[in-house]
Amino acid sequence: MTTPPARVTVTGLDDCLTLDPARPLYVCHVRGPLTLSVVSIAWLQAIGDRARTALESRHLSDAESAQARQLPLPKRRLEWLAGRLALKHGVCAYQRRHFDARTGTRDVHISAVADGLRAGRPWVDFPVEVGLSHSVDFAVAACGPRAVGIDVERTRRMPPMLTELLTRTPGAAKGTESVGVRAMPLSLRWACKEAVLKHFGFGLRVDPQEVELTGWRPDGRFSWRAGPGLRRHVSQGDGARFDSWAREVDGYSVALVWR
């Protein structure tokens, strides 16, 4: 792996985001303007059923509590609850910061696009766009004035097939990647590709190879361009029109894409 240029700390991002499994909830405001909300799945698992039920009663609507009870797998229910809490607390914090509005978590109703290429994309009934990602011990939500894509991946060794996918660009000569991209850990490359696709609401319904990473700067910004398959679905496939950030944080790869 190539050594990247000397890292440049980005105030409000590098000195803000932290992933601590012992910390139940962490909220920070970063450039964009974005609000990030982190909920520890590990903490939710450790507190036991009675405490989790109390949390659900405090923060979920009756309909959401009923939906949670219908999830048969404990792991899936924990992830779902963590995601709901991250989104709700993120929206409340964003509303408070930018509109001086005091919003209760039970008043934040979360829906998802029902069908089509963007099926599953979360949205809320407030003037804010949201994104969500889960990985192992955490659910992380991002809130902003326009569409935002976020992906969080546990940093790990990639299997050979995925390594090939992340290091090969269709139609590009071998070894033509920029120095910055060659220096990116594979988990971070994957997070960047997913964050781009999630920004548009597609997730993995579009092939990640349709996102070509073209650069990664010392301040964490990364550049990309859309392949022909992605350009069929979006009119703005030039990554230069977007803001972005990608870093390894506390053993995880985190990527953000927003306008």
Short mmCIF file of C-alpha atoms in Angstrom, two decimals:
data_model
loop_
_atom_site.label_atom_id
_atom_site.label_comp_id
_atom_site.label_asym_id
_atom_site.label_seq_id
_atom_site.Cartn_x
_atom_site.Cartn_y
_atom_site.Cartn_z
CA MET A 1 0.00 0.00 0.00
CA THR A 2 1.27 3.45 -0.93
CA THR A 3 1.92 5.92 1.89
CA PRO A 4 -0.45 8.91 1.52
CA PRO A 5 0.66 12.54 1.78
CA ALA A 6 0.95 13.90 5.30
CA ARG A 7 -2.47 14.03 6.91
CA VAL A 8 -4.09 17.43 7.40
CA THR A 9 -6.49 17.66 10.33
CA VAL A 10 -9.94 18.97 9.43
CA THR A 11 -11.39 21.04 12.25
CA GLY A 12 -14.92 19.98 13.09
CA LEU A 13 -14.56 16.50 11.59
CA ASP A 14 -11.27 14.91 12.57
CA ASP A 15 -11.48 16.44 16.05
CA CYS A 16 -15.18 15.68 16.48
CA LEU A 17 -16.28 12.22 15.43
CA THR A 18 -15.52 9.41 17.87
CA LEU A 19 -16.72 5.80 18.01
CA ASP A 20 -16.68 4.52 21.59
CA PRO A 21 -18.78 1.38 22.29
CA ALA A 22 -19.05 2.35 25.98
CA ARG A 23 -20.67 5.68 25.09
CA PRO A 24 -24.44 5.25 24.58
CA LEU A 25 -25.00 8.36 22.44
CA TYR A 26 -22.68 10.88 20.84
CA VAL A 27 -23.81 13.86 18.74
CA CYS A 28 -21.59 16.38 16.94
CA HIS A 29 -22.08 19.16 14.40
CA VAL A 30 -19.66 19.35 11.48
CA ARG A 31 -19.20 21.27 8.26
CA GLY A 32 -21.91 20.97 5.65
CA PRO A 33 -23.70 21.89 7.88
CA LEU A 34 -24.17 18.29 9.04
CA THR A 35 -25.12 16.73 12.34
CA LEU A 36 -23.75 13.26 13.13
CA SER A 37 -25.36 11.03 15.73
CA VAL A 38 -23.73 7.81 16.98
CA VAL A 39 -25.53 5.14 19.03
CA SER A 40 -23.62 2.21 20.50
CA ILE A 41 -25.20 -1.12 19.59
CA ALA A 42 -22.75 -2.76 22.00
CA TRP A 43 -24.11 -0.63 24.86
CA LEU A 44 -27.71 -1.39 23.94
CA GLN A 45 -26.93 -5.10 24.01
CA ALA A 46 -25.21 -4.84 27.40
CA ILE A 47 -27.98 -3.02 29.29
CA GLY A 48 -30.50 -5.87 29.10
CA ASP A 49 -34.14 -6.24 28.08
CA ARG A 50 -35.72 -4.17 30.86
CA ALA A 51 -33.58 -1.09 30.22
CA ARG A 52 -34.06 -1.40 26.45
CA THR A 53 -37.84 -1.58 26.92
CA ALA A 54 -37.68 1.62 28.97
CA LEU A 55 -35.68 3.30 26.20
CA GLU A 56 -38.22 2.22 23.61
CA SER A 57 -41.07 3.61 25.73
CA ARG A 58 -39.26 6.93 26.08
CA HIS A 59 -38.21 7.45 22.46
CA LEU A 60 -40.39 5.34 20.15
CA SER A 61 -43.96 5.91 19.09
CA ASP A 62 -46.51 3.18 19.75
CA ALA A 63 -46.33 2.15 16.09
CA GLU A 64 -42.53 1.96 16.22
CA SER A 65 -42.61 -0.12 19.40
CA ALA A 66 -45.00 -2.53 17.69
CA GLN A 67 -42.70 -2.68 14.67
CA ALA A 68 -39.72 -3.46 16.90
CA ARG A 69 -41.59 -6.35 18.55
CA GLN A 70 -42.23 -7.89 15.14
CA LEU A 71 -38.52 -8.27 14.39
CA PRO A 72 -37.73 -11.91 15.21
CA LEU A 73 -33.93 -11.81 15.42
CA PRO A 74 -32.38 -10.11 18.49
CA LYS A 75 -29.43 -8.84 16.44
CA ARG A 76 -31.71 -7.26 13.86
CA ARG A 77 -33.85 -5.69 16.57
CA LEU A 78 -30.78 -4.15 18.25
CA GLU A 79 -29.58 -2.69 14.94
CA TRP A 80 -33.04 -1.36 14.16
CA LEU A 81 -33.40 0.26 17.59
CA ALA A 82 -29.91 1.79 17.39
CA GLY A 83 -30.66 3.19 13.94
CA ARG A 84 -33.97 4.67 15.08
CA LEU A 85 -32.34 6.29 18.11
CA ALA A 86 -29.44 7.67 16.03
CA LEU A 87 -31.82 9.21 13.49
CA LYS A 88 -34.18 10.63 16.12
CA HIS A 89 -31.44 12.20 18.24
CA GLY A 90 -29.68 13.50 15.13
CA VAL A 91 -32.83 15.18 13.81
CA CYS A 92 -33.62 16.69 17.22
CA ALA A 93 -30.08 18.08 17.54
CA TYR A 94 -30.14 19.44 13.97
CA GLN A 95 -33.51 21.13 14.57
CA ARG A 96 -32.28 22.67 17.80
CA ARG A 97 -29.05 23.98 16.26
CA HIS A 98 -30.40 25.37 13.00
CA PHE A 99 -34.02 26.27 13.77
CA ASP A 100 -33.95 26.74 17.55
CA ALA A 101 -36.74 24.15 17.64
CA ARG A 102 -37.24 21.87 20.64
CA THR A 103 -38.32 18.56 19.17
CA GLY A 104 -38.98 15.39 21.15
CA THR A 105 -37.66 12.07 19.89
CA ARG A 106 -41.17 10.55 19.92
CA ASP A 107 -42.23 13.33 17.55
CA VAL A 108 -39.65 12.35 14.93
CA HIS A 109 -41.40 9.90 12.62
CA ILE A 110 -39.08 7.92 10.36
CA SER A 111 -40.28 6.48 7.08
CA ALA A 112 -38.58 4.75 4.17
CA VAL A 113 -39.04 4.91 0.42
CA ALA A 114 -41.37 2.01 -0.29
CA ASP A 115 -40.22 0.76 -3.68
CA GLY A 116 -38.11 1.39 -6.73
CA LEU A 117 -34.37 1.89 -6.98
CA ARG A 118 -34.38 4.01 -3.80
CA ALA A 119 -36.45 1.58 -1.71
CA GLY A 120 -35.43 1.63 1.94
CA ARG A 121 -33.96 5.13 1.91
CA PRO A 122 -34.95 6.82 5.20
CA TRP A 123 -36.75 10.15 5.40
CA VAL A 124 -38.36 12.18 8.15
CA ASP A 125 -41.21 14.70 8.36
CA PHE A 126 -38.91 17.63 9.13
CA PRO A 127 -36.95 19.98 6.81
CA VAL A 128 -33.82 17.85 7.00
CA GLU A 129 -32.33 15.05 4.90
CA VAL A 130 -31.00 11.96 6.66
CA GLY A 131 -28.66 9.05 6.04
CA LEU A 132 -27.91 5.98 8.15
CA SER A 133 -25.29 3.25 8.41
CA HIS A 134 -24.74 0.29 10.75
CA SER A 135 -21.57 -1.66 11.38
CA VAL A 136 -20.93 -4.14 14.20
CA ASP A 137 -21.04 -1.97 17.35
CA PHE A 138 -22.53 1.26 15.98
CA ALA A 139 -25.38 2.95 14.17
CA VAL A 140 -24.39 6.34 12.75
CA ALA A 141 -26.88 8.85 11.35
CA ALA A 142 -26.10 11.97 9.33
CA CYS A 143 -28.51 14.91 9.00
CA GLY A 144 -28.18 17.87 6.65
CA PRO A 145 -30.04 20.41 4.51
CA ARG A 146 -29.62 18.32 1.35
CA ALA A 147 -29.17 14.64 0.54
CA VAL A 148 -26.35 12.98 2.48
CA GLY A 149 -24.73 9.58 2.09
CA ILE A 150 -22.89 7.89 4.94
CA ASP A 151 -21.24 4.50 5.27
CA VAL A 152 -19.42 2.95 8.21
CA GLU A 153 -17.43 -0.27 7.84
CA ARG A 154 -15.41 -2.18 10.41
CA THR A 155 -11.81 -2.06 9.18
CA ARG A 156 -10.91 -5.62 8.23
CA ARG A 157 -9.05 -7.78 5.76
CA MET A 158 -11.08 -8.06 2.60
CA PRO A 159 -11.69 -11.43 0.90
CA PRO A 160 -9.88 -11.89 -2.45
CA MET A 161 -12.98 -11.37 -4.59
CA LEU A 162 -13.81 -8.07 -2.88
CA THR A 163 -10.17 -7.00 -3.01
CA GLU A 164 -10.24 -7.48 -6.78
CA LEU A 165 -13.46 -5.47 -7.00
CA LEU A 166 -11.99 -2.57 -5.02
CA THR A 167 -8.62 -2.41 -6.78
CA ARG A 168 -9.80 -2.79 -10.37
CA THR A 169 -11.54 -0.08 -12.37
CA PRO A 170 -13.30 -1.33 -15.51
CA GLY A 171 -11.54 0.01 -18.59
CA ALA A 172 -8.61 1.49 -16.66
CA ALA A 173 -5.01 0.38 -17.09
CA LYS A 174 -3.49 -1.38 -14.10
CA GLY A 175 -1.55 0.90 -11.76
CA THR A 176 -3.14 4.13 -13.01
CA GLU A 177 -4.83 5.04 -9.71
CA SER A 178 -3.81 8.26 -7.99
CA VAL A 179 -1.34 8.11 -5.11
CA GLY A 180 -4.12 9.00 -2.69
CA VAL A 181 -6.44 6.22 -3.82
CA ARG A 182 -3.62 3.65 -3.77
CA ALA A 183 -3.02 4.63 -0.15
CA MET A 184 -6.64 4.08 0.88
CA PRO A 185 -7.33 1.00 3.01
CA LEU A 186 -9.70 -1.33 1.17
CA SER A 187 -12.42 -0.96 3.81
CA LEU A 188 -12.29 2.80 3.30
CA ARG A 189 -12.59 2.43 -0.47
CA TRP A 190 -15.69 0.32 0.05
CA ALA A 191 -17.15 2.89 2.47
CA CYS A 192 -16.56 5.69 -0.06
CA LYS A 193 -18.30 3.81 -2.86
CA GLU A 194 -21.26 2.97 -0.65
CA ALA A 195 -21.53 6.53 0.66
CA VAL A 196 -21.77 7.82 -2.92
CA LEU A 197 -24.47 5.31 -3.82
CA LYS A 198 -26.37 5.95 -0.58
CA HIS A 199 -26.26 9.70 -1.25
CA PHE A 200 -28.41 9.02 -4.30
CA GLY A 201 -30.55 6.56 -2.34
CA PHE A 202 -29.48 3.50 -4.35
CA GLY A 203 -27.33 1.55 -1.92
CA LEU A 204 -26.10 -1.68 -3.45
CA ARG A 205 -28.90 -1.77 -6.01
CA VAL A 206 -26.29 -0.15 -8.26
CA ASP A 207 -22.95 -1.92 -8.80
CA PRO A 208 -20.23 -0.30 -6.60
CA GLN A 209 -17.89 -0.49 -9.60
CA GLU A 210 -20.01 2.28 -11.10
CA VAL A 211 -18.26 4.60 -8.62
CA GLU A 212 -14.65 5.18 -9.64
CA LEU A 213 -12.51 6.70 -6.90
CA THR A 214 -10.09 9.21 -8.44
CA GLY A 215 -8.42 10.87 -5.46
CA TRP A 216 -8.04 11.06 -1.69
CA ARG A 217 -6.61 14.23 -0.20
CA PRO A 218 -4.73 14.69 3.09
CA ASP A 219 -7.75 16.53 4.54
CA GLY A 220 -9.94 13.46 3.99
CA ARG A 221 -11.80 14.71 0.93
CA PHE A 222 -12.12 12.12 -1.81
CA SER A 223 -13.05 12.53 -5.45
CA TRP A 224 -14.96 10.15 -7.70
CA ARG A 225 -16.76 9.91 -11.00
CA ALA A 226 -19.80 7.95 -12.03
CA GLY A 227 -19.63 5.08 -14.47
CA PRO A 228 -22.13 4.74 -17.34
CA GLY A 229 -24.49 2.56 -15.30
CA LEU A 230 -24.78 5.14 -12.53
CA ARG A 231 -25.06 8.04 -14.99
CA ARG A 232 -28.18 6.42 -16.41
CA HIS A 233 -29.90 7.12 -13.10
CA VAL A 234 -28.42 10.48 -12.01
CA SER A 235 -27.88 13.69 -13.91
CA GLN A 236 -24.94 14.86 -11.78
CA GLY A 237 -22.28 12.19 -11.84
CA ASP A 238 -19.30 14.48 -11.39
CA GLY A 239 -17.86 14.04 -7.91
CA ALA A 240 -16.31 17.51 -8.05
CA ARG A 241 -19.79 18.93 -7.43
CA PHE A 242 -20.00 17.22 -4.04
CA ASP A 243 -18.29 17.59 -0.69
CA SER A 244 -16.87 14.48 0.94
CA TRP A 245 -14.79 13.11 3.79
CA ALA A 246 -13.28 9.69 4.46
CA ARG A 247 -11.17 8.54 7.39
CA GLU A 248 -10.39 5.57 9.58
CA VAL A 249 -11.92 6.32 12.99
CA ASP A 250 -11.40 4.08 16.03
CA GLY A 251 -11.07 0.89 13.98
CA TYR A 252 -13.81 1.77 11.49
CA SER A 253 -13.81 3.25 8.00
CA VAL A 254 -16.20 6.20 7.73
CA ALA A 255 -17.20 8.03 4.54
CA LEU A 256 -19.56 10.95 3.98
CA VAL A 257 -20.90 12.51 0.76
CA TRP A 258 -23.09 15.62 0.70
CA ARG A 259 -23.90 18.77 -1.28
#
